[in-house]
C-alpha positions as a Markdown table, in Angstrom:
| # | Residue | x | y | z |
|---|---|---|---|---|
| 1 | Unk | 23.0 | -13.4 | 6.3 |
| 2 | Unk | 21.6 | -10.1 | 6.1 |
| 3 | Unk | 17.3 | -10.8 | 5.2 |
| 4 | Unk | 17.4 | -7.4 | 3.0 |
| 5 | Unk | 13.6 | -8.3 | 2.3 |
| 6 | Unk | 13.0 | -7.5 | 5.6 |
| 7 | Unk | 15.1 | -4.5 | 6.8 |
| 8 | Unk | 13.3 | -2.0 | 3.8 |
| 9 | Unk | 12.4 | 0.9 | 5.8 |
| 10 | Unk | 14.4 | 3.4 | 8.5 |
| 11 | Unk | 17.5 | 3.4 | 9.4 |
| 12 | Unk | 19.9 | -0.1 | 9.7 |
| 13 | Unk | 19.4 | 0.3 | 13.5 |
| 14 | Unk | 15.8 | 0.6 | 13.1 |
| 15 | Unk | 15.9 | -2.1 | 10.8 |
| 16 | Unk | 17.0 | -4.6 | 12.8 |
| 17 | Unk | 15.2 | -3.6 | 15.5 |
| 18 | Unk | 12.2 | -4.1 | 13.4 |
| 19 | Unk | 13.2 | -7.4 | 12.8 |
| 20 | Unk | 13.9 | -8.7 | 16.4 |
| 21 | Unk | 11.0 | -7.2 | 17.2 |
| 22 | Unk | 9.0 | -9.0 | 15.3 |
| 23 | Unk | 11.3 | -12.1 | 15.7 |
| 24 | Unk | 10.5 | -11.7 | 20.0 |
| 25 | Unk | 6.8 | -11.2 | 19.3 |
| 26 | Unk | 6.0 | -13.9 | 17.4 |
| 27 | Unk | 7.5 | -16.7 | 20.0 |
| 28 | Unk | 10.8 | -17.1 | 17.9 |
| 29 | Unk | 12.3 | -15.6 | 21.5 |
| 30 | Unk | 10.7 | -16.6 | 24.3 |
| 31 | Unk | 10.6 | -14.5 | 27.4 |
| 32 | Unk | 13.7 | -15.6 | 29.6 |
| 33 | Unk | 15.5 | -16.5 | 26.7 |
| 34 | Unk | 18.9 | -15.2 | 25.8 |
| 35 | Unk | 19.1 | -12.9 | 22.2 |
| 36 | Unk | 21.9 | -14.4 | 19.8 |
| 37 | Unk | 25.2 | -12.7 | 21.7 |
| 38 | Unk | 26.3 | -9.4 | 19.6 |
| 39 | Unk | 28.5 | -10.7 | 17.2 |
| 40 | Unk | 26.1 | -13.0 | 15.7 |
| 41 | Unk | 23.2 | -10.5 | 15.4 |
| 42 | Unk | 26.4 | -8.7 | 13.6 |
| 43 | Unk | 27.5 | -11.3 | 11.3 |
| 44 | Unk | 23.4 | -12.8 | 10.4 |
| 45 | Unk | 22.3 | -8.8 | 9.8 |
| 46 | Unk | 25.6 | -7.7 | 8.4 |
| 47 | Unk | 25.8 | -4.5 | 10.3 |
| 48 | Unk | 28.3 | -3.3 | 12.8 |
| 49 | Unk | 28.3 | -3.9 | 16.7 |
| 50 | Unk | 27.0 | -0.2 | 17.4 |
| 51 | Unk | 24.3 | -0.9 | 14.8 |
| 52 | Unk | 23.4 | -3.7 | 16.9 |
| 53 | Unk | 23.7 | -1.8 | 20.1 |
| 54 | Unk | 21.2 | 0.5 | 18.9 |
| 55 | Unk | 18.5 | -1.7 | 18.1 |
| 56 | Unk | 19.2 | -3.2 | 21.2 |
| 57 | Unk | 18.7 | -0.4 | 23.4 |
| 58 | Unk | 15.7 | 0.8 | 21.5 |
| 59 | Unk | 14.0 | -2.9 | 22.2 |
| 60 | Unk | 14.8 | -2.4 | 25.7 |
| 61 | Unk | 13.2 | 1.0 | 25.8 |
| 62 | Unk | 9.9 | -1.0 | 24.5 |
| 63 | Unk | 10.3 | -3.3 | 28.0 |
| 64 | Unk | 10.8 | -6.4 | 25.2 |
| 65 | Unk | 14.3 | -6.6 | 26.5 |
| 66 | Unk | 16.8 | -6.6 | 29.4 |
| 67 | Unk | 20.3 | -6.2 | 29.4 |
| 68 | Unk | 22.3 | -7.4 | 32.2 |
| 69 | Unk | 26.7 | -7.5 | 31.9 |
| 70 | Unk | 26.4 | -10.8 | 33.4 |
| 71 | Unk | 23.6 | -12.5 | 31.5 |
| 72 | Unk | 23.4 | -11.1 | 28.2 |
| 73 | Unk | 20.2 | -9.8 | 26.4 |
| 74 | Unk | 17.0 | -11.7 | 27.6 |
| 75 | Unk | 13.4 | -11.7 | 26.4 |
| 76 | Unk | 11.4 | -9.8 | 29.3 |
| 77 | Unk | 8.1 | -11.8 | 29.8 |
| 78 | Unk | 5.0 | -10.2 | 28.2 |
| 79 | Unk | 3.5 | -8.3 | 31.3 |
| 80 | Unk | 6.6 | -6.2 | 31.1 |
| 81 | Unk | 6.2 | -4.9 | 27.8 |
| 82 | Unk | 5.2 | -1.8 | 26.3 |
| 83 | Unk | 2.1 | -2.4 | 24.7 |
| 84 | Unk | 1.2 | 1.2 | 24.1 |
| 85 | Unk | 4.6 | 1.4 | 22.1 |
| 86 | Unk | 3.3 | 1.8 | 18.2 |
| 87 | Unk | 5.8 | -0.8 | 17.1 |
| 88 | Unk | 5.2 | -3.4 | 19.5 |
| 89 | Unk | 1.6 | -2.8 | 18.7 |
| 90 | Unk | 2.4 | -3.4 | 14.8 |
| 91 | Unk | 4.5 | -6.0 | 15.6 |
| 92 | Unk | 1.8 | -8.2 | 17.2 |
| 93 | Unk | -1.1 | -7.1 | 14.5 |
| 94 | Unk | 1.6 | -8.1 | 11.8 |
| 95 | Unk | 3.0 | -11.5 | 13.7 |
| 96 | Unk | -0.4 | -12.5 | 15.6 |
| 97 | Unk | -3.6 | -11.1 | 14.8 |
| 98 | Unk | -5.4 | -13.7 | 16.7 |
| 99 | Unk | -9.0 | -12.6 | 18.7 |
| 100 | Unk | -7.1 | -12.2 | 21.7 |
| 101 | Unk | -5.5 | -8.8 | 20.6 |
| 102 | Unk | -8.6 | -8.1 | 18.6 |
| 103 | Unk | -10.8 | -8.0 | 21.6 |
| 104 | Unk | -8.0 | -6.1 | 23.9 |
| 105 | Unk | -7.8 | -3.7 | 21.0 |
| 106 | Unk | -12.1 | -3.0 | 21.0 |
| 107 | Unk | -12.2 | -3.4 | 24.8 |
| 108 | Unk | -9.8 | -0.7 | 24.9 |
| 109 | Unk | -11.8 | 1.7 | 22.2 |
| 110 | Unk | -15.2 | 0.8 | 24.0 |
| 111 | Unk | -13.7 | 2.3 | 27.6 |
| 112 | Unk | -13.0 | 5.5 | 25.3 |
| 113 | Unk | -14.0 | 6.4 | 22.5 |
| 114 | Unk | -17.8 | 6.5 | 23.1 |
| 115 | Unk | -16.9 | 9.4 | 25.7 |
| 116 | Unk | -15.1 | 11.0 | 23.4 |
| 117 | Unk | -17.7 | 11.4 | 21.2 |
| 118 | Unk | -19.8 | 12.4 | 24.2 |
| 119 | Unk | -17.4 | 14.8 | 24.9 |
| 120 | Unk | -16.9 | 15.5 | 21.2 |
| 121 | Unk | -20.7 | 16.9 | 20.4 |
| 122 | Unk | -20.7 | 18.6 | 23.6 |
| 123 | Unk | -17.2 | 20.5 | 23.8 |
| 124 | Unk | -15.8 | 20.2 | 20.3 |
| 125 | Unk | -15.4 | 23.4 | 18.3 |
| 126 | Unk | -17.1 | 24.5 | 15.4 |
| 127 | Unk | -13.6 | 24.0 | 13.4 |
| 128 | Unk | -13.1 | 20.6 | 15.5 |
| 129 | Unk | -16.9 | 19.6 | 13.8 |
| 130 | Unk | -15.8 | 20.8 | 10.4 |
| 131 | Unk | -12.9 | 18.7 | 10.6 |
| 132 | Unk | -14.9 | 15.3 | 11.2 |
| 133 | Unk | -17.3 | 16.3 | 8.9 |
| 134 | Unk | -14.8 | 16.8 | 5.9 |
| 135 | Unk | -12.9 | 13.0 | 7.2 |
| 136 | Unk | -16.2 | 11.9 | 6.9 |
| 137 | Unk | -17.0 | 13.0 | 3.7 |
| 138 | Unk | -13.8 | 11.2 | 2.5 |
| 139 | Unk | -14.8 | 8.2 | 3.9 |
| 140 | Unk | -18.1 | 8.5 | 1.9 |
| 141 | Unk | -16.4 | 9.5 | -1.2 |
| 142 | Unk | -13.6 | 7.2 | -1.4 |
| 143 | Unk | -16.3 | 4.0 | -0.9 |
| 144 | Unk | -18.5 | 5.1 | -3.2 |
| 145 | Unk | -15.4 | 5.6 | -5.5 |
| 146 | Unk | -14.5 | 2.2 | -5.0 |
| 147 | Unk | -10.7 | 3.7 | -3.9 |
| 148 | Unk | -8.0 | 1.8 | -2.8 |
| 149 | Unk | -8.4 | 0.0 | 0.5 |
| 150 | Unk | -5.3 | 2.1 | 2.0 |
| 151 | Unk | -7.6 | 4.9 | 0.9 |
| 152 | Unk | -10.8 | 4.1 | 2.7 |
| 153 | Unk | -9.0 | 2.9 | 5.9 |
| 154 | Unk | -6.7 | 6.2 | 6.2 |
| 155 | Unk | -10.0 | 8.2 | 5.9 |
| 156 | Unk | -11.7 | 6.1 | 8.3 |
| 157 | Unk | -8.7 | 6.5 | 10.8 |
| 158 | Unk | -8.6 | 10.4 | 10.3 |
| 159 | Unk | -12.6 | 10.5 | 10.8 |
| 160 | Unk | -11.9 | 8.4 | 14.3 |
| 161 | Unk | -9.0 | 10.4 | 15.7 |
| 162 | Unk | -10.6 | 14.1 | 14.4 |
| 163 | Unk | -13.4 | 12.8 | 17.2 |
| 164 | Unk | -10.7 | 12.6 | 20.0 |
| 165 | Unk | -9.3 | 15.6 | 19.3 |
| 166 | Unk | -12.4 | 17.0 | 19.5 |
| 167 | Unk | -12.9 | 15.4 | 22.7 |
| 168 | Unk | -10.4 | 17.9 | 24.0 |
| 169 | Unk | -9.4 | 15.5 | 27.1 |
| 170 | Unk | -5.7 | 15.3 | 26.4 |
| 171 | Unk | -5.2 | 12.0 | 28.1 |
| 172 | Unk | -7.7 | 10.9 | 25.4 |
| 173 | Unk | -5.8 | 12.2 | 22.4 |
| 174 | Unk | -2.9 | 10.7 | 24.1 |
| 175 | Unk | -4.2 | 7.0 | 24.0 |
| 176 | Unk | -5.4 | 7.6 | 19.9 |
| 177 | Unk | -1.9 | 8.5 | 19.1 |
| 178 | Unk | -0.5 | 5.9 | 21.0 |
| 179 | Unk | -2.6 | 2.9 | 19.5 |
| 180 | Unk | -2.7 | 4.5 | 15.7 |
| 181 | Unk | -1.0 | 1.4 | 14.3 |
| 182 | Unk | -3.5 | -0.5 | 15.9 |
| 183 | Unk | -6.3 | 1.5 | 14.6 |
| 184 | Unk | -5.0 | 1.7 | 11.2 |
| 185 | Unk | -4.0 | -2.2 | 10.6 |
| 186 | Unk | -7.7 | -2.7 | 12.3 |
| 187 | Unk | -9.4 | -0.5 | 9.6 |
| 188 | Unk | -7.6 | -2.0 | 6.9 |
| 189 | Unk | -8.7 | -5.4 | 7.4 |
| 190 | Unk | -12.2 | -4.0 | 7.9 |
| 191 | Unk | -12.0 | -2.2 | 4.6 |
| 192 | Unk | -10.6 | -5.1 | 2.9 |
| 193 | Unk | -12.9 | -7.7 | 3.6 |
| 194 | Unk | -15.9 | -5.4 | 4.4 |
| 195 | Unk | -19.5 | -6.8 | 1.7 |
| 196 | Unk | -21.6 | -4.2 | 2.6 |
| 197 | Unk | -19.6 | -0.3 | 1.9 |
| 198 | Unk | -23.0 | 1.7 | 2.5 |
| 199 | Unk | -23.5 | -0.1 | 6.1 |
| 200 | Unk | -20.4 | 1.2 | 7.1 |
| 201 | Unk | -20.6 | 4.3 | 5.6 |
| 202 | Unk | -24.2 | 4.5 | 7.7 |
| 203 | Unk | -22.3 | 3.5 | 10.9 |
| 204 | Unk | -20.1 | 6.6 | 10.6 |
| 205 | Unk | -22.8 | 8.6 | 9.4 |
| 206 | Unk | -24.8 | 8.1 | 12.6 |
| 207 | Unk | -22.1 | 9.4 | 14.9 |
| 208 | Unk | -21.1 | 12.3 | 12.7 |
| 209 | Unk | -24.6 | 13.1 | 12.6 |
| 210 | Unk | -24.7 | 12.8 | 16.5 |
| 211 | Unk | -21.5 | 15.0 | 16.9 |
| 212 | Unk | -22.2 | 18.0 | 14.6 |
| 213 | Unk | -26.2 | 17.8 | 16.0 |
| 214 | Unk | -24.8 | 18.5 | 19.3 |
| 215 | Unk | -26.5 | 15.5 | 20.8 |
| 216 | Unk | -23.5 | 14.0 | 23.3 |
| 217 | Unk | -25.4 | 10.7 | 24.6 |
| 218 | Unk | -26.9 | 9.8 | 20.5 |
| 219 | Unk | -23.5 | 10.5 | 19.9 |
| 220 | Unk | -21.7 | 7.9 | 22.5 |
| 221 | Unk | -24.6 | 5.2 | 21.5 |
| 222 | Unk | -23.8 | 5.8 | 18.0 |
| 223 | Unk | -20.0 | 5.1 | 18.6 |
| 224 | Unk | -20.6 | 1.9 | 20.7 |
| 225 | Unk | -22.9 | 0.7 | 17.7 |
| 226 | Unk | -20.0 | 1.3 | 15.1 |
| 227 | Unk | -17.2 | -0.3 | 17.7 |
| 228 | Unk | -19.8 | -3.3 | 18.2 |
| 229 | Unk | -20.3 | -3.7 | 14.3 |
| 230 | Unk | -16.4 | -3.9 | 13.4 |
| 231 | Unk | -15.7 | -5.9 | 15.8 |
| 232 | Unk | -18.2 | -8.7 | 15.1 |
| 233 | Unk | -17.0 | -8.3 | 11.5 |
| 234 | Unk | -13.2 | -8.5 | 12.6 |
| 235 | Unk | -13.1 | -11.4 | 14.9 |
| 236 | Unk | -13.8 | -13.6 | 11.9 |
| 237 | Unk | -10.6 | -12.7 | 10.0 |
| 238 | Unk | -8.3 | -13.9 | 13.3 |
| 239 | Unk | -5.9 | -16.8 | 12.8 |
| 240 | Unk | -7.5 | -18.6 | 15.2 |
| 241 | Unk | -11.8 | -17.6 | 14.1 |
| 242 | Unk | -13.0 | -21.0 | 13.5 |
Protein backbone atom coordinates (compact mmCIF):
# COMPACT_ATOMS: atom_id res chain seq x y z
CA UNK A 1 0.00 0.00 0.00
CA UNK A 2 1.40 3.11 -1.12
CA UNK A 3 1.08 5.84 2.46
CA UNK A 4 0.50 8.87 -0.17
CA UNK A 5 0.19 10.99 3.16
CA UNK A 6 3.54 10.41 3.62
CA UNK A 7 5.49 10.56 0.28
CA UNK A 8 4.18 14.56 -0.42
CA UNK A 9 7.40 16.10 -1.27
CA UNK A 10 10.47 15.38 -3.95
CA UNK A 11 10.75 13.03 -6.15
CA UNK A 12 9.15 9.10 -5.67
CA UNK A 13 12.71 7.99 -4.96
CA UNK A 14 13.12 10.67 -2.45
CA UNK A 15 9.92 9.87 -1.16
CA UNK A 16 10.54 6.72 -0.12
CA UNK A 17 13.60 7.31 1.07
CA UNK A 18 12.12 9.87 3.27
CA UNK A 19 9.99 7.32 4.54
CA UNK A 20 12.57 4.50 5.39
CA UNK A 21 14.30 6.96 6.78
CA UNK A 22 12.24 7.89 9.11
CA UNK A 23 10.92 4.28 9.43
CA UNK A 24 15.05 3.25 10.47
CA UNK A 25 15.23 6.20 12.83
CA UNK A 26 12.56 5.84 14.81
CA UNK A 27 13.44 1.91 15.94
CA UNK A 28 10.87 0.41 13.39
CA UNK A 29 14.39 -1.08 11.85
CA UNK A 30 16.73 -1.92 14.17
CA UNK A 31 20.37 -1.83 13.32
CA UNK A 32 21.42 -5.45 12.12
CA UNK A 33 18.11 -5.98 10.85
CA UNK A 34 17.24 -6.85 7.25
CA UNK A 35 15.01 -4.03 5.13
CA UNK A 36 11.73 -5.73 3.60
CA UNK A 37 13.59 -7.49 0.37
CA UNK A 38 12.90 -5.21 -2.93
CA UNK A 39 9.87 -6.38 -4.15
CA UNK A 40 7.99 -5.70 -1.10
CA UNK A 41 9.22 -2.11 -0.57
CA UNK A 42 7.85 -2.22 -4.44
CA UNK A 43 4.55 -3.61 -3.93
CA UNK A 44 3.83 -1.59 -0.03
CA UNK A 45 5.10 1.94 -1.86
CA UNK A 46 3.78 1.10 -5.28
CA UNK A 47 6.78 2.20 -7.18
CA UNK A 48 9.13 0.33 -9.45
CA UNK A 49 12.34 -1.75 -8.42
CA UNK A 50 14.69 1.21 -9.69
CA UNK A 51 12.63 3.59 -7.65
CA UNK A 52 13.43 1.47 -4.83
CA UNK A 53 17.05 1.08 -5.79
CA UNK A 54 17.37 4.67 -5.60
CA UNK A 55 16.21 5.35 -2.24
CA UNK A 56 18.22 2.56 -1.32
CA UNK A 57 21.42 3.77 -2.40
CA UNK A 58 20.69 7.27 -1.19
CA UNK A 59 20.14 5.68 2.58
CA UNK A 60 23.32 3.95 2.15
CA UNK A 61 25.08 7.15 1.21
CA UNK A 62 23.69 8.51 4.78
CA UNK A 63 25.72 5.30 6.46
CA UNK A 64 21.85 4.16 7.66
CA UNK A 65 22.34 1.25 5.43
CA UNK A 66 24.49 -1.57 3.97
CA UNK A 67 24.00 -3.52 1.08
CA UNK A 68 25.68 -6.85 0.77
CA UNK A 69 24.58 -9.48 -2.55
CA UNK A 70 24.57 -12.06 0.04
CA UNK A 71 22.64 -10.53 2.92
CA UNK A 72 20.34 -8.16 1.67
CA UNK A 73 19.89 -4.53 2.99
CA UNK A 74 20.61 -4.22 6.76
CA UNK A 75 20.25 -1.37 9.24
CA UNK A 76 23.96 -0.10 10.00
CA UNK A 77 24.11 0.47 13.90
CA UNK A 78 23.91 4.18 14.91
CA UNK A 79 27.77 5.06 15.31
CA UNK A 80 27.89 4.51 11.62
CA UNK A 81 25.56 6.97 10.56
CA UNK A 82 25.74 10.25 9.10
CA UNK A 83 24.61 12.56 11.55
CA UNK A 84 25.70 15.66 9.82
CA UNK A 85 23.45 14.47 6.81
CA UNK A 86 20.43 17.27 6.94
CA UNK A 87 17.84 14.46 6.55
CA UNK A 88 18.99 12.13 9.08
CA UNK A 89 19.19 15.12 11.28
CA UNK A 90 15.35 15.92 10.42
CA UNK A 91 14.53 12.56 10.59
CA UNK A 92 15.54 12.20 14.30
CA UNK A 93 14.11 15.89 15.33
CA UNK A 94 10.81 14.68 13.59
CA UNK A 95 10.84 10.83 14.95
CA UNK A 96 12.66 11.49 18.47
CA UNK A 97 13.08 14.77 19.86
CA UNK A 98 14.02 13.49 23.19
CA UNK A 99 16.85 15.59 25.51
CA UNK A 100 19.40 13.35 24.24
CA UNK A 101 19.63 15.01 20.70
CA UNK A 102 18.65 18.25 22.30
CA UNK A 103 21.69 18.43 24.35
CA UNK A 104 24.07 16.95 21.41
CA UNK A 105 22.46 19.61 19.21
CA UNK A 106 23.58 22.77 22.00
CA UNK A 107 26.76 20.92 22.95
CA UNK A 108 27.61 21.12 19.45
CA UNK A 109 26.54 25.08 18.99
CA UNK A 110 28.34 25.88 22.32
CA UNK A 111 31.93 24.37 20.90
CA UNK A 112 31.09 26.95 17.94
CA UNK A 113 29.20 29.36 17.66
CA UNK A 114 30.33 31.57 20.53
CA UNK A 115 33.80 31.72 18.44
CA UNK A 116 32.07 32.59 15.64
CA UNK A 117 30.76 35.49 17.04
CA UNK A 118 34.16 36.14 18.44
CA UNK A 119 35.39 35.90 15.16
CA UNK A 120 32.31 37.61 13.75
CA UNK A 121 32.88 41.24 15.68
CA UNK A 122 36.48 40.98 15.03
CA UNK A 123 36.82 39.82 11.26
CA UNK A 124 33.31 40.31 9.77
CA UNK A 125 32.84 43.00 7.14
CA UNK A 126 31.00 45.97 7.20
CA UNK A 127 28.46 44.26 4.58
CA UNK A 128 28.75 40.91 6.74
CA UNK A 129 27.46 43.43 10.00
CA UNK A 130 24.80 44.87 7.86
CA UNK A 131 23.55 41.66 7.04
CA UNK A 132 23.03 40.49 10.84
CA UNK A 133 21.81 43.65 11.65
CA UNK A 134 18.90 43.57 8.97
CA UNK A 135 18.13 39.41 10.15
CA UNK A 136 17.99 40.92 13.38
CA UNK A 137 15.71 43.53 12.67
CA UNK A 138 13.30 40.83 11.30
CA UNK A 139 13.50 38.93 14.15
CA UNK A 140 12.44 42.07 16.15
CA UNK A 141 9.75 43.03 13.70
CA UNK A 142 8.12 39.82 13.09
CA UNK A 143 7.69 39.28 17.23
CA UNK A 144 6.50 42.41 17.85
CA UNK A 145 4.18 41.69 14.80
CA UNK A 146 3.02 38.70 16.40
CA UNK A 147 3.97 36.79 12.77
CA UNK A 148 3.65 33.35 12.10
CA UNK A 149 5.91 31.08 14.06
CA UNK A 150 7.52 29.80 10.66
CA UNK A 151 8.21 33.58 10.43
CA UNK A 152 10.05 34.33 13.64
CA UNK A 153 12.05 31.05 13.56
CA UNK A 154 13.28 31.56 9.74
CA UNK A 155 14.42 35.05 10.88
CA UNK A 156 15.95 33.74 13.85
CA UNK A 157 17.83 31.04 11.74
CA UNK A 158 19.03 33.73 9.09
CA UNK A 159 20.20 36.05 12.14
CA UNK A 160 22.38 32.80 13.49
CA UNK A 161 23.91 31.66 10.21
CA UNK A 162 24.62 35.58 8.94
CA UNK A 163 27.01 35.37 12.23
CA UNK A 164 28.95 32.29 10.78
CA UNK A 165 29.35 33.59 7.72
CA UNK A 166 30.68 36.47 9.17
CA UNK A 167 32.92 34.33 11.08
CA UNK A 168 34.75 33.74 7.80
CA UNK A 169 36.33 30.28 9.13
CA UNK A 170 34.94 28.10 6.36
CA UNK A 171 34.97 24.93 8.38
CA UNK A 172 32.51 26.94 10.48
CA UNK A 173 30.12 27.87 7.76
CA UNK A 174 30.43 24.29 6.81
CA UNK A 175 29.04 22.87 10.13
CA UNK A 176 25.89 25.74 10.06
CA UNK A 177 24.87 24.43 6.67
CA UNK A 178 25.27 21.03 7.60
CA UNK A 179 23.02 21.15 10.83
CA UNK A 180 20.29 23.84 9.34
CA UNK A 181 17.51 21.34 9.78
CA UNK A 182 18.56 21.03 13.20
CA UNK A 183 18.74 24.63 13.77
CA UNK A 184 15.52 25.44 12.13
CA UNK A 185 13.25 22.58 13.80
CA UNK A 186 15.13 23.84 17.19
CA UNK A 187 13.98 27.57 16.59
CA UNK A 188 10.63 26.60 15.78
CA UNK A 189 9.81 24.82 18.87
CA UNK A 190 11.47 27.80 20.69
CA UNK A 191 9.21 30.21 18.80
CA UNK A 192 6.28 28.25 19.39
CA UNK A 193 6.18 27.74 22.88
CA UNK A 194 8.43 30.72 23.80
CA UNK A 195 6.01 33.29 26.97
CA UNK A 196 8.28 35.96 27.04
CA UNK A 197 8.92 37.45 22.93
CA UNK A 198 10.96 40.61 24.28
CA UNK A 199 13.40 38.23 26.38
CA UNK A 200 14.37 36.64 23.38
CA UNK A 201 14.43 39.46 21.31
CA UNK A 202 16.93 40.93 24.19
CA UNK A 203 19.01 37.77 23.89
CA UNK A 204 19.74 38.45 20.20
CA UNK A 205 19.95 42.04 20.80
CA UNK A 206 22.95 41.56 23.11
CA UNK A 207 25.07 39.73 20.62
CA UNK A 208 24.13 41.83 17.65
CA UNK A 209 24.98 44.59 19.76
CA UNK A 210 28.38 42.83 20.71
CA UNK A 211 29.06 42.05 16.94
CA UNK A 212 28.44 45.40 15.18
CA UNK A 213 30.31 47.26 18.49
CA UNK A 214 33.25 45.37 17.51
CA UNK A 215 33.63 43.92 20.97
CA UNK A 216 34.70 39.91 20.09
CA UNK A 217 34.76 38.44 23.81
CA UNK A 218 31.04 40.61 24.88
CA UNK A 219 30.22 39.16 21.73
CA UNK A 220 31.07 35.24 22.53
CA UNK A 221 29.58 35.73 26.22
CA UNK A 222 26.58 37.12 24.72
CA UNK A 223 26.21 34.05 22.41
CA UNK A 224 26.83 31.43 25.25
CA UNK A 225 24.04 33.45 27.23
CA UNK A 226 21.49 33.08 24.25
CA UNK A 227 22.62 29.17 23.58
CA UNK A 228 22.26 28.65 27.51
CA UNK A 229 18.69 30.39 27.56
CA UNK A 230 17.14 28.19 24.60
CA UNK A 231 18.30 25.45 25.75
CA UNK A 232 16.96 25.49 29.28
CA UNK A 233 13.70 26.55 27.56
CA UNK A 234 13.92 23.59 25.06
CA UNK A 235 14.75 20.62 27.21
CA UNK A 236 11.26 20.92 28.63
CA UNK A 237 9.38 20.28 25.33
CA UNK A 238 11.39 16.66 24.98
CA UNK A 239 9.34 13.49 24.93
CA UNK A 240 10.97 12.28 27.67
CA UNK A 241 11.18 16.13 30.06
CA UNK A 242 9.45 14.99 33.06
Amino acid sequence: MLERELLSVGTMSAQVANHIGSRIVSGEFLPGAALPIESELCEYYGVSRTTVREAVKSLAGKRLVEVSPKVGTRVLPFNEWNLLDRDVLAWRLQTQFDAKIVEDIFEMRFCFEPRASFLAARDGTDEDLAQIEHFFRELAAAQLEGLPVKTISEAALEFHLAIINASHNGLFVTIGSAVKSALRVSSEMLQRHTKRPSEDVALHDAVRSAIVGRRPAEAAKAMEHLLAASRERLLPLTVDAA
